Amino acid sequence: MDVKIGVLALQGDVSEHIDAFAAALAACGCEKGSSVVEIRSPGDLDGCAALALPGGESTTISRLIDKNGLYEPIRTFKGGIFATCAGMVLMATHVADPRVHSLGLMDMTVDRNAFGRQKESFEADIPVTGIDGGPFHAIFIRAPVVTAAGTGVRVLAKLDQGVVATERGRYMALAFHPELGGDFRLHERFLKNLGI
Amino acid sequence: MKLEELRFGTELLKRGFASMQKGGVIMDVVNAEQAKIAETAGAVAVMSLERVPSDIRKQGGVARMADPEKVREIIDAVSIPVMGKVRIGHFVEAQVLEVLGVDMIDESEVLTPADEEYHIDKKQFKIPFVCGARNLGEALRRINEGAAMIRTKGEAGTGNVVEAVRHMRAIMGEIRKVQGMDEQERISYARSIEAPAELVIECARRGRLPVVNFSAGGIATPSDAAMMMQLGADGVFVGSGIFKSSNPEKMAKAIVEAVNHFNDAKVIAQVSTGLGDAMPGLDVHTLRADEVLQTRGR
């Protein structure tokens, strides 16, 4: 199967997302003819089955989405969206911070930097619904949490501070960074949800 | 739910934090007002310091870590990460910044060194460090000490990009050189540049430094920033270049745009138009040996 996946390449850990999706496509047995490309302008989205919104600074990425005319094209994008950390913030309908112009694609309220500053960033093995093979080693870097998940948003993982993994149809939003840890089970689940 | 074995301050978290800065501009700020301007312009992080490098040059004296009150004020003003500069080797200034909640420490040659023999043992800290380097050997020695991010030293406070270019070309050129070597040659080369052999081998295998590599030291215009990106930088630090220009808000936004579109000369031409004056520059060849900052800490 020829699959094209785009990674929003405005700011953040873009190359890590590209490598992770390449590995996940290989694990699904469809690396042949498939590609993972950088998305910098609306035309780059043509033919993409999915889009990854990487980690980075949500204020910066949000500003650059607007500046590069990508806001509406991403909102109306018909493929799947895989969002991590800053990406999760951008997916939400409600962000308790006027500095971020979120896309509002998933009915949820997100609190930025909910665990604190970098010294409070952590790694932990957390249980995640919907994947086999035991807990997921999750890397939280100045991570957000979902404080309220609304209609149709399925919770995949929750900690004391709030929800850290959600899914709605072709969308998946994670507060942590599966692209950094070498475990691509969530990428594979996301691809499977898209029928890939 | 209760989580067992939360791990803080790991190498992965430190390097991961640095990865999140990629493609971004980190701006020097001395107070909350400047920090807000930087954030609004799209900076990925701000660097808090007592005086910007060009003022340190002019005023002389010992340059130290910023006043904790200023650092707190900056932390409270913005939602993006706040970094802070400490003197080379001054591990207590670093402990103070860590307690204050700074997200990353720059062990910087721009401040007056506190130790002419040793750098900070950065592995003792929970928060990540960025360090300056002029060549591959310096970069790998800093990584070996625990730096999670490297930046070119350039020549800070000059508004002259020539040294940043020299250092970026040196690092990228040396990596290309070791890629063409066999294992024995790499080990011998590692000895000659006083770097650990395993890190030289890792650079050769990956075709890049094992950590994020930014450019710093003399970037004063959108074109300067875009050139450093085209030369292979993962992002840029701008020191005096923003708040010593005639229109900081505009300059800050323009540099962010230029880094975002570093391969698109049309965009760079557009954002460079009507910016007012860039910071006044200095010819690095006129500096006395004791005015050169890049030779501090090797």
GROMACS .gro file of N, CA and C in nm, chain B residues 18-154:
model
  411
  214ALA      N    1   1.565   1.973   2.423
  214ALA     CA    2   1.640   2.046   2.320
  214ALA      C    3   1.576   2.024   2.182
  215SER      N    4   1.531   1.900   2.156
  215SER     CA    5   1.468   1.871   2.026
  215SER      C    6   1.343   1.955   2.002
  216MET      N    7   1.272   1.985   2.110
  216MET     CA    8   1.148   2.064   2.096
  216MET      C    9   1.178   2.208   2.054
  217GLN      N   10   1.303   2.251   2.069
  217GLN     CA   11   1.339   2.390   2.031
  217GLN      C   12   1.373   2.401   1.882
  218LYS      N   13   1.387   2.287   1.815
  218LYS     CA   14   1.436   2.289   1.676
  218LYS      C   15   1.350   2.376   1.585
  219GLY      N   16   1.417   2.441   1.491
  219GLY     CA   17   1.346   2.528   1.397
  219GLY      C   18   1.303   2.658   1.462
  220GLY      N   19   1.356   2.685   1.581
  220GLY     CA   20   1.310   2.801   1.655
  220GLY      C   21   1.419   2.905   1.676
  221VAL      N   22   1.374   3.020   1.728
  221VAL     CA   23   1.464   3.130   1.761
  221VAL      C   24   1.458   3.153   1.912
  222ILE      N   25   1.573   3.154   1.976
  222ILE     CA   26   1.581   3.178   2.120
  222ILE      C   27   1.642   3.317   2.139
  223MET      N   28   1.571   3.403   2.211
  223MET     CA   29   1.612   3.544   2.216
  223MET      C   30   1.661   3.585   2.355
  224ASP      N   31   1.770   3.662   2.358
  224ASP     CA   32   1.822   3.719   2.483
  224ASP      C   33   1.729   3.827   2.533
  225VAL      N   34   1.692   3.822   2.661
  225VAL     CA   35   1.609   3.927   2.720
  225VAL      C   36   1.663   3.961   2.860
  226VAL      N   37   1.649   4.088   2.898
  226VAL     CA   38   1.698   4.128   3.031
  226VAL      C   39   1.585   4.162   3.127
  227ASN      N   40   1.460   4.166   3.079
  227ASN     CA   41   1.348   4.192   3.170
  227ASN      C   42   1.218   4.134   3.113
  228ALA      N   43   1.111   4.145   3.193
  228ALA     CA   44   0.983   4.084   3.157
  228ALA      C   45   0.925   4.146   3.030
  229GLU      N   46   0.943   4.276   3.015
  229GLU     CA   47   0.886   4.346   2.901
  229GLU      C   48   0.947   4.290   2.770
  230GLN      N   49   1.079   4.274   2.770
  230GLN     CA   50   1.145   4.218   2.652
  230GLN      C   51   1.101   4.073   2.629
  231ALA      N   52   1.084   3.999   2.738
  231ALA     CA   53   1.044   3.858   2.726
  231ALA      C   54   0.909   3.847   2.657
  232LYS      N   55   0.816   3.937   2.693
  232LYS     CA   56   0.683   3.935   2.630
  232LYS      C   57   0.692   3.970   2.482
  233ILE      N   58   0.777   4.065   2.448
  233ILE     CA   59   0.794   4.101   2.306
  233ILE      C   60   0.846   3.979   2.230
  234ALA      N   61   0.943   3.910   2.289
  234ALA     CA   62   1.001   3.791   2.224
  234ALA      C   63   0.895   3.684   2.205
  235GLU      N   64   0.816   3.660   2.308
  235GLU     CA   65   0.712   3.556   2.300
  235GLU      C   66   0.609   3.590   2.192
  236THR      N   67   0.565   3.715   2.190
  236THR     CA   68   0.465   3.758   2.092
  236THR      C   69   0.519   3.744   1.950
  237ALA      N   70   0.649   3.766   1.935
  237ALA     CA   71   0.711   3.758   1.802
  237ALA      C   72   0.725   3.613   1.755
  238GLY      N   73   0.708   3.516   1.846
  238GLY     CA   74   0.719   3.376   1.806
  238GLY      C   75   0.848   3.308   1.850
  239ALA      N   76   0.920   3.365   1.947
  239ALA     CA   77   1.040   3.297   2.000
  239ALA      C   78   0.999   3.164   2.062
  240VAL      N   79   1.084   3.060   2.049
  240VAL     CA   80   1.052   2.932   2.114
  240VAL      C   81   1.092   2.933   2.260
  241ALA      N   82   1.186   3.022   2.296
  241ALA     CA   83   1.230   3.031   2.434
  241ALA      C   84   1.300   3.166   2.449
  242VAL      N   85   1.316   3.209   2.574
  242VAL     CA   86   1.395   3.330   2.597
  242VAL      C   87   1.514   3.295   2.687
  243MET      N   88   1.621   3.371   2.669
  243MET     CA   89   1.743   3.354   2.749
  243MET      C   90   1.753   3.473   2.842
  244SER      N   91   1.744   3.447   2.973
  244SER     CA   92   1.752   3.560   3.067
  244SER      C   93   1.898   3.586   3.101
  245LEU      N   94   1.935   3.712   3.098
  245LEU     CA   95   2.070   3.749   3.139
  245LEU      C   96   2.071   3.891   3.190
  246GLU      N   97   2.182   3.926   3.258
  246GLU     CA   98   2.193   4.054   3.327
  246GLU      C   99   2.203   4.169   3.227
  247ARG      N  100   2.289   4.151   3.127
  247ARG     CA  101   2.309   4.252   3.023
  247ARG      C  102   2.328   4.176   2.892
  248VAL      N  103   2.282   4.233   2.779
  248VAL     CA  104   2.308   4.165   2.652
  248VAL      C  105   2.457   4.179   2.620
  249PRO      N  106   2.509   4.086   2.537
  249PRO     CA  107   2.654   4.081   2.514
  249PRO      C  108   2.716   4.215   2.469
  250SER      N  109   2.646   4.292   2.384
  250SER     CA  110   2.710   4.415   2.336
  250SER      C  111   2.728   4.514   2.452
  251ASP      N  112   2.638   4.511   2.550
  251ASP     CA  113   2.655   4.597   2.668
  251ASP      C  114   2.767   4.546   2.759
  252ILE      N  115   2.779   4.415   2.768
  252ILE     CA  116   2.889   4.358   2.847
  252ILE      C  117   3.022   4.404   2.788
  253ARG      N  118   3.029   4.402   2.655
  253ARG     CA  119   3.150   4.450   2.586
  253ARG      C  120   3.180   4.595   2.620
  254LYS      N  121   3.077   4.677   2.610
  254LYS     CA  122   3.095   4.822   2.631
  254LYS      C  123   3.131   4.854   2.776
  255GLN      N  124   3.057   4.791   2.869
  255GLN     CA  125   3.069   4.831   3.009
  255GLN      C  126   3.182   4.760   3.082
  256GLY      N  127   3.223   4.645   3.032
  256GLY     CA  128   3.332   4.572   3.096
  256GLY      C  129   3.294   4.522   3.234
  257GLY      N  130   3.391   4.490   3.316
  257GLY     CA  131   3.366   4.436   3.450
  257GLY      C  132   3.334   4.288   3.443
  258VAL      N  133   3.303   4.230   3.560
  258VAL     CA  134   3.271   4.088   3.565
  258VAL      C  135   3.124   4.070   3.530
  259ALA      N  136   3.096   3.985   3.430
  259ALA     CA  137   2.957   3.958   3.393
  259ALA      C  138   2.914   3.828   3.458
  260ARG      N  139   2.800   3.834   3.530
  260ARG     CA  140   2.754   3.719   3.609
  260ARG      C  141   2.614   3.678   3.568
  261MET      N  142   2.566   3.571   3.634
  261MET     CA  143   2.426   3.528   3.624
  261MET      C  144   2.334   3.647   3.654
  262ALA      N  145   2.214   3.648   3.596
  262ALA     CA  146   2.119   3.757   3.623
  262ALA      C  147   2.069   3.750   3.767
  263ASP      N  148   2.021   3.863   3.816
  263ASP     CA  149   1.958   3.874   3.948
  263ASP      C  150   1.836   3.780   3.953
  264PRO      N  151   1.827   3.694   4.057
  264PRO     CA  152   1.713   3.601   4.067
  264PRO      C  153   1.577   3.670   4.056
  265GLU      N  154   1.569   3.793   4.105
  265GLU     CA  155   1.442   3.865   4.095
  265GLU      C  156   1.403   3.887   3.949
  266LYS      N  157   1.503   3.921   3.868
  266LYS     CA  158   1.479   3.941   3.723
  266LYS      C  159   1.438   3.809   3.658
  267VAL      N  160   1.507   3.702   3.698
  267VAL     CA  161   1.478   3.571   3.638
  267VAL      C  162   1.334   3.531   3.670
  268ARG      N  163   1.293   3.549   3.797
  268ARG     CA  164   1.155   3.517   3.837
  268ARG      C  165   1.054   3.599   3.760
  269GLU      N  166   1.087   3.726   3.746
  269GLU     CA  167   0.998   3.818   3.675
  269GLU      C  168   0.977   3.770   3.530
  270ILE      N  169   1.085   3.724   3.469
  270ILE     CA  170   1.077   3.676   3.330
  270ILE      C  171   0.998   3.545   3.324
  271ILE      N  172   1.025   3.455   3.420
  271ILE     CA  173   0.952   3.328   3.425
  271ILE      C  174   0.801   3.354   3.438
  272ASP      N  175   0.764   3.449   3.522
  272ASP     CA  176   0.622   3.479   3.543
  272ASP      C  177   0.557   3.545   3.423
  273ALA      N  178   0.638   3.610   3.339
  273ALA     CA  179   0.582   3.690   3.230
  273ALA      C  180   0.544   3.608   3.107
  274VAL      N  181   0.610   3.494   3.086
  274VAL     CA  182   0.588   3.420   2.961
  274VAL      C  183   0.555   3.273   2.986
  275SER      N  184   0.495   3.209   2.885
  275SER     CA  185   0.461   3.067   2.896
  275SER      C  186   0.563   2.980   2.823
  276ILE      N  187   0.648   3.039   2.741
  276ILE     CA  188   0.751   2.961   2.671
  276ILE      C  189   0.866   2.932   2.768
  277PRO      N  190   0.954   2.836   2.735
  277PRO     CA  191   1.065   2.806   2.825
  277PRO      C  192   1.156   2.927   2.849
  278VAL      N  193   1.210   2.932   2.971
  278VAL     CA  194   1.305   3.038   3.006
  278VAL      C  195   1.440   2.973   3.033
  279MET      N  196   1.542   3.020   2.965
  279MET     CA  197   1.677   2.971   2.986
  279MET      C  198   1.755   3.078   3.063
  280GLY      N  199   1.870   3.040   3.116
  280GLY     CA  200   1.950   3.139   3.187
  280GLY      C  201   2.098   3.112   3.167
  281LYS      N  202   2.176   3.219   3.163
  281LYS     CA  203   2.321   3.204   3.144
  281LYS      C  204   2.392   3.198   3.278
  282VAL      N  205   2.490   3.108   3.287
  282VAL     CA  206   2.581   3.107   3.403
  282VAL      C  207   2.723   3.113   3.351
  283ARG      N  208   2.817   3.152   3.442
  283ARG     CA  209   2.958   3.159   3.405
  283ARG      C  210   3.015   3.019   3.385
  284ILE      N  211   3.107   3.004   3.294
  284ILE     CA  212   3.172   2.875   3.273
  284ILE      C  213   3.230   2.827   3.406
  285GLY      N  214   3.194   2.704   3.442
  285GLY     CA  215   3.247   2.642   3.564
  285GLY      C  216   3.174   2.681   3.691
  286HIS      N  217   3.082   2.777   3.685
  286HIS     CA  218   3.016   2.824   3.808
  286HIS      C  219   2.895   2.737   3.840
  287PHE      N  220   2.922   2.623   3.906
  287PHE     CA  221   2.814   2.527   3.929
  287PHE      C  222   2.712   2.575   4.032
  288VAL      N  223   2.752   2.672   4.118
  288VAL     CA  224   2.651   2.721   4.214
  288VAL      C  225   2.553   2.817   4.146
  289GLU      N  226   2.602   2.900   4.054
  289GLU     CA  227   2.505   2.980   3.977
  289GLU      C  228   2.406   2.886   3.907
  290ALA      N  229   2.456   2.774   3.857
  290ALA     CA  230   2.368   2.677   3.790
  290ALA      C  231   2.268   2.617   3.888
  291GLN      N  232   2.314   2.585   4.011
  291GLN     CA  233   2.222   2.530   4.113
  291GLN      C  234   2.111   2.631   4.143
  292VAL      N  235   2.149   2.759   4.148
  292VAL     CA  236   2.051   2.865   4.178
  292VAL      C  237   1.946   2.873   4.066
  293LEU      N  238   1.993   2.872   3.943
  293LEU     CA  239   1.897   2.881   3.831
  293LEU      C  240   1.805   2.760   3.828
  294GLU      N  241   1.859   2.643   3.863
  294GLU     CA  242   1.775   2.522   3.865
  294GLU      C  243   1.664   2.536   3.969
  295VAL      N  244   1.701   2.585   4.086
  295VAL     CA  245   1.602   2.605   4.193
  295VAL      C  246   1.496   2.707   4.151
  296LEU      N  247   1.538   2.811   4.080
  296LEU     CA  248   1.443   2.915   4.037
  296LEU      C  249   1.342   2.862   3.934
  297GLY      N  250   1.374   2.748   3.872
  297GLY     CA  251   1.280   2.690   3.776
  297GLY      C  252   1.314   2.718   3.631
  298VAL      N  253   1.437   2.763   3.607
  298VAL     CA  254   1.481   2.784   3.469
  298VAL      C  255   1.479   2.649   3.396
  299ASP      N  256   1.442   2.649   3.267
  299ASP     CA  257   1.424   2.524   3.194
  299ASP      C  258   1.552   2.469   3.133
  300MET      N  259   1.648   2.557   3.102
  300MET     CA  260   1.775   2.513   3.045
  300MET      C  261   1.882   2.614   3.084
  301ILE      N  262   2.003   2.567   3.108
  301ILE     CA  263   2.113   2.656   3.146
  301ILE      C  264   2.212   2.667   3.032
  302ASP      N  265   2.254   2.791   3.004
  302ASP     CA  266   2.360   2.814   2.906
  302ASP      C  267   2.488   2.842   2.983
  303GLU      N  268   2.581   2.748   2.977
  303GLU     CA  269   2.712   2.769   3.041
  303GLU      C  270   2.793   2.848   2.939
  304SER      N  271   2.802   2.979   2.962
  304SER     CA  272   2.834   3.068   2.851
  304SER      C  273   2.964   3.146   2.864
  305GLU      N  274   3.038   3.147   2.754
  305GLU     CA  275   3.161   3.225   2.745
  305GLU      C  276   3.135   3.375   2.740
  306VAL      N  277   3.008   3.413   2.723
  306VAL     CA  278   2.973   3.555   2.720
  306VAL      C  279   2.990   3.617   2.860
  307LEU      N  280   2.967   3.535   2.962
  307LEU     CA  281   2.991   3.582   3.099
  307LEU      C  282   3.138   3.556   3.135
  308THR      N  283   3.184   3.621   3.240
  308THR     CA  284   3.324   3.604   3.281
  308THR      C  285   3.344   3.465   3.341
  309PRO      N  286   3.437   3.386   3.289
  309PRO     CA  287   3.453   3.249   3.342
  309PRO      C  288   3.485   3.248   3.492
  310ALA      N  289   3.426   3.149   3.562
  310ALA     CA  290   3.454   3.133   3.705
  310ALA      C  291   3.560   3.028   3.728
  311ASP      N  292   3.587   2.946   3.627
  311ASP     CA  293   3.684   2.839   3.641
  311ASP      C  294   3.754   2.824   3.506
  312GLU      N  295   3.886   2.845   3.505
  312GLU     CA  296   3.957   2.840   3.377
  312GLU      C  297   4.006   2.700   3.343
  313GLU      N  298   3.980   2.605   3.435
  313GLU     CA  299   4.027   2.468   3.414
  313GLU      C  300   3.911   2.373   3.378
  314TYR      N  301   3.802   2.386   3.451
  314TYR     CA  302   3.693   2.290   3.438
  314TYR      C  303   3.559   2.355   3.402
  315HIS      N  304   3.483   2.284   3.320
  315HIS     CA  305   3.343   2.321   3.298
  315HIS      C  306   3.259   2.257   3.408
  316ILE      N  307   3.132   2.294   3.414
  316ILE     CA  308   3.039   2.236   3.512
  316ILE      C  309   3.016   2.088   3.478
  317ASP      N  310   3.008   2.005   3.583
  317ASP     CA  311   2.971   1.865   3.565
  317ASP      C  312   2.819   1.862   3.547
  318LYS      N  313   2.778   1.865   3.421
  318LYS     CA  314   2.637   1.891   3.390
  318LYS      C  315   2.547   1.771   3.418
  319LYS      N  316   2.610   1.653   3.435
  319LYS     CA  317   2.530   1.533   3.463
  319LYS      C  318   2.470   1.536   3.604
  320GLN      N  319   2.522   1.626   3.690
  320GLN     CA  320   2.470   1.636   3.827
  320GLN      C  321   2.336   1.709   3.834
  321PHE      N  322   2.292   1.764   3.722
  321PHE     CA  323   2.172   1.848   3.723
  321PHE      C  324   2.052   1.777   3.661
  322LYS      N  325   1.932   1.818   3.706
  322LYS     CA  326   1.809   1.762   3.649
  322LYS      C  327   1.769   1.836   3.522
  323ILE      N  328   1.811   1.961   3.510
  323ILE     CA  329   1.772   2.036   3.390
  323ILE      C  330   1.887   2.034   3.289
  324PRO      N  331   1.853   2.048   3.162
  324PRO     CA  332   1.954   2.037   3.056
  324PRO      C  333   2.042   2.162   3.043
  325PHE      N  334   2.158   2.142   2.981
  325PHE     CA  335   2.251   2.251   2.954
  325PHE      C  336   2.275   2.266   2.804
  326VAL      N  337   2.301   2.390   2.762
  326VAL     CA  338   2.353   2.417   2.628
  326VAL      C  339   2.491   2.479   2.648
  327CYS      N  340   2.585   2.443   2.561
  327CYS     CA  341   2.721   2.499   2.571
  327CYS      C  342   2.767   2.544   2.433
  328GLY      N  343   2.858   2.641   2.432
  328GLY     CA  344   2.915   2.690   2.307
  328GLY      C  345   3.030   2.603   2.259
  329ALA      N  346   3.054   2.604   2.128
  329ALA     CA  347   3.166   2.529   2.072
  329ALA      C  348   3.213   2.597   1.944
  330ARG      N  349   3.344   2.585   1.918
  330ARG     CA  350   3.400   2.642   1.793
  330ARG      C  351   3.431   2.534   1.691
  331ASN      N  352   3.439   2.409   1.738
  331ASN     CA  353   3.477   2.300   1.649
  331ASN      C  354   3.424   2.169   1.707
  332LEU      N  355   3.448   2.060   1.635
  332LEU     CA  356   3.392   1.931   1.676
  332LEU      C  357   3.448   1.886   1.811
  333GLY      N  358   3.577   1.907   1.833
  333GLY     CA  359   3.638   1.865   1.959
  333GLY      C  360   3.571   1.931   2.079
  334GLU      N  361   3.554   2.062   2.072
  334GLU     CA  362   3.488   2.134   2.183
  334GLU      C  363   3.346   2.084   2.202
  335ALA      N  364   3.274   2.068   2.091
  335ALA     CA  365   3.134   2.024   2.100
  335ALA      C  366   3.126   1.888   2.170
  336LEU      N  367   3.212   1.796   2.131
  336LEU     CA  368   3.204   1.660   2.187
  336LEU      C  369   3.253   1.656   2.332
  337ARG      N  370   3.349   1.742   2.367
  337ARG     CA  371   3.389   1.749   2.509
  337ARG      C  372   3.272   1.798   2.594
  338ARG      N  373   3.200   1.895   2.545
  338ARG     CA  374   3.084   1.947   2.621
  338ARG      C  375   2.975   1.840   2.631
  339ILE      N  376   2.950   1.768   2.521
  339ILE     CA  377   2.847   1.662   2.525
  339ILE      C  378   2.889   1.554   2.624
  340ASN      N  379   3.018   1.525   2.625
  340ASN     CA  380   3.069   1.424   2.718
  340ASN      C  381   3.052   1.468   2.864
  341GLU      N  382   3.054   1.600   2.888
  341GLU     CA  383   3.031   1.652   3.024
  341GLU      C  384   2.883   1.657   3.057
  342GLY      N  385   2.797   1.629   2.957
  342GLY     CA  386   2.653   1.626   2.984
  342GLY      C  387   2.571   1.731   2.913
  343ALA      N  388   2.632   1.810   2.824
  343ALA     CA  389   2.552   1.910   2.751
  343ALA      C  390   2.449   1.839   2.663
  344ALA      N  391   2.324   1.889   2.665
  344ALA     CA  392   2.215   1.828   2.587
  344ALA      C  393   2.193   1.903   2.457
  345MET      N  394   2.269   2.011   2.439
  345MET     CA  395   2.252   2.094   2.320
  345MET      C  396   2.382   2.171   2.301
  346ILE      N  397   2.416   2.195   2.175
  346ILE     CA  398   2.538   2.271   2.142
  346ILE      C  399   2.496   2.393   2.063
  347ARG      N  400   2.571   2.500   2.078
  347ARG     CA  401   2.553   2.615   1.990
  347ARG      C  402   2.691   2.662   1.948
  348THR      N  403   2.701   2.719   1.830
  348THR     CA  404   2.829   2.778   1.792
  348THR      C  405   2.856   2.893   1.888
  349LYS      N  406   2.982   2.919   1.915
  349LYS     CA  407   3.013   3.034   2.000
  349LYS      C  408   2.998   3.163   1.920
  350GLY      N  409   3.047   3.162   1.796
  350GLY     CA  410   3.050   3.288   1.722
  350GLY      C  411   3.130   3.390   1.803
   0.00000   0.00000   0.00000
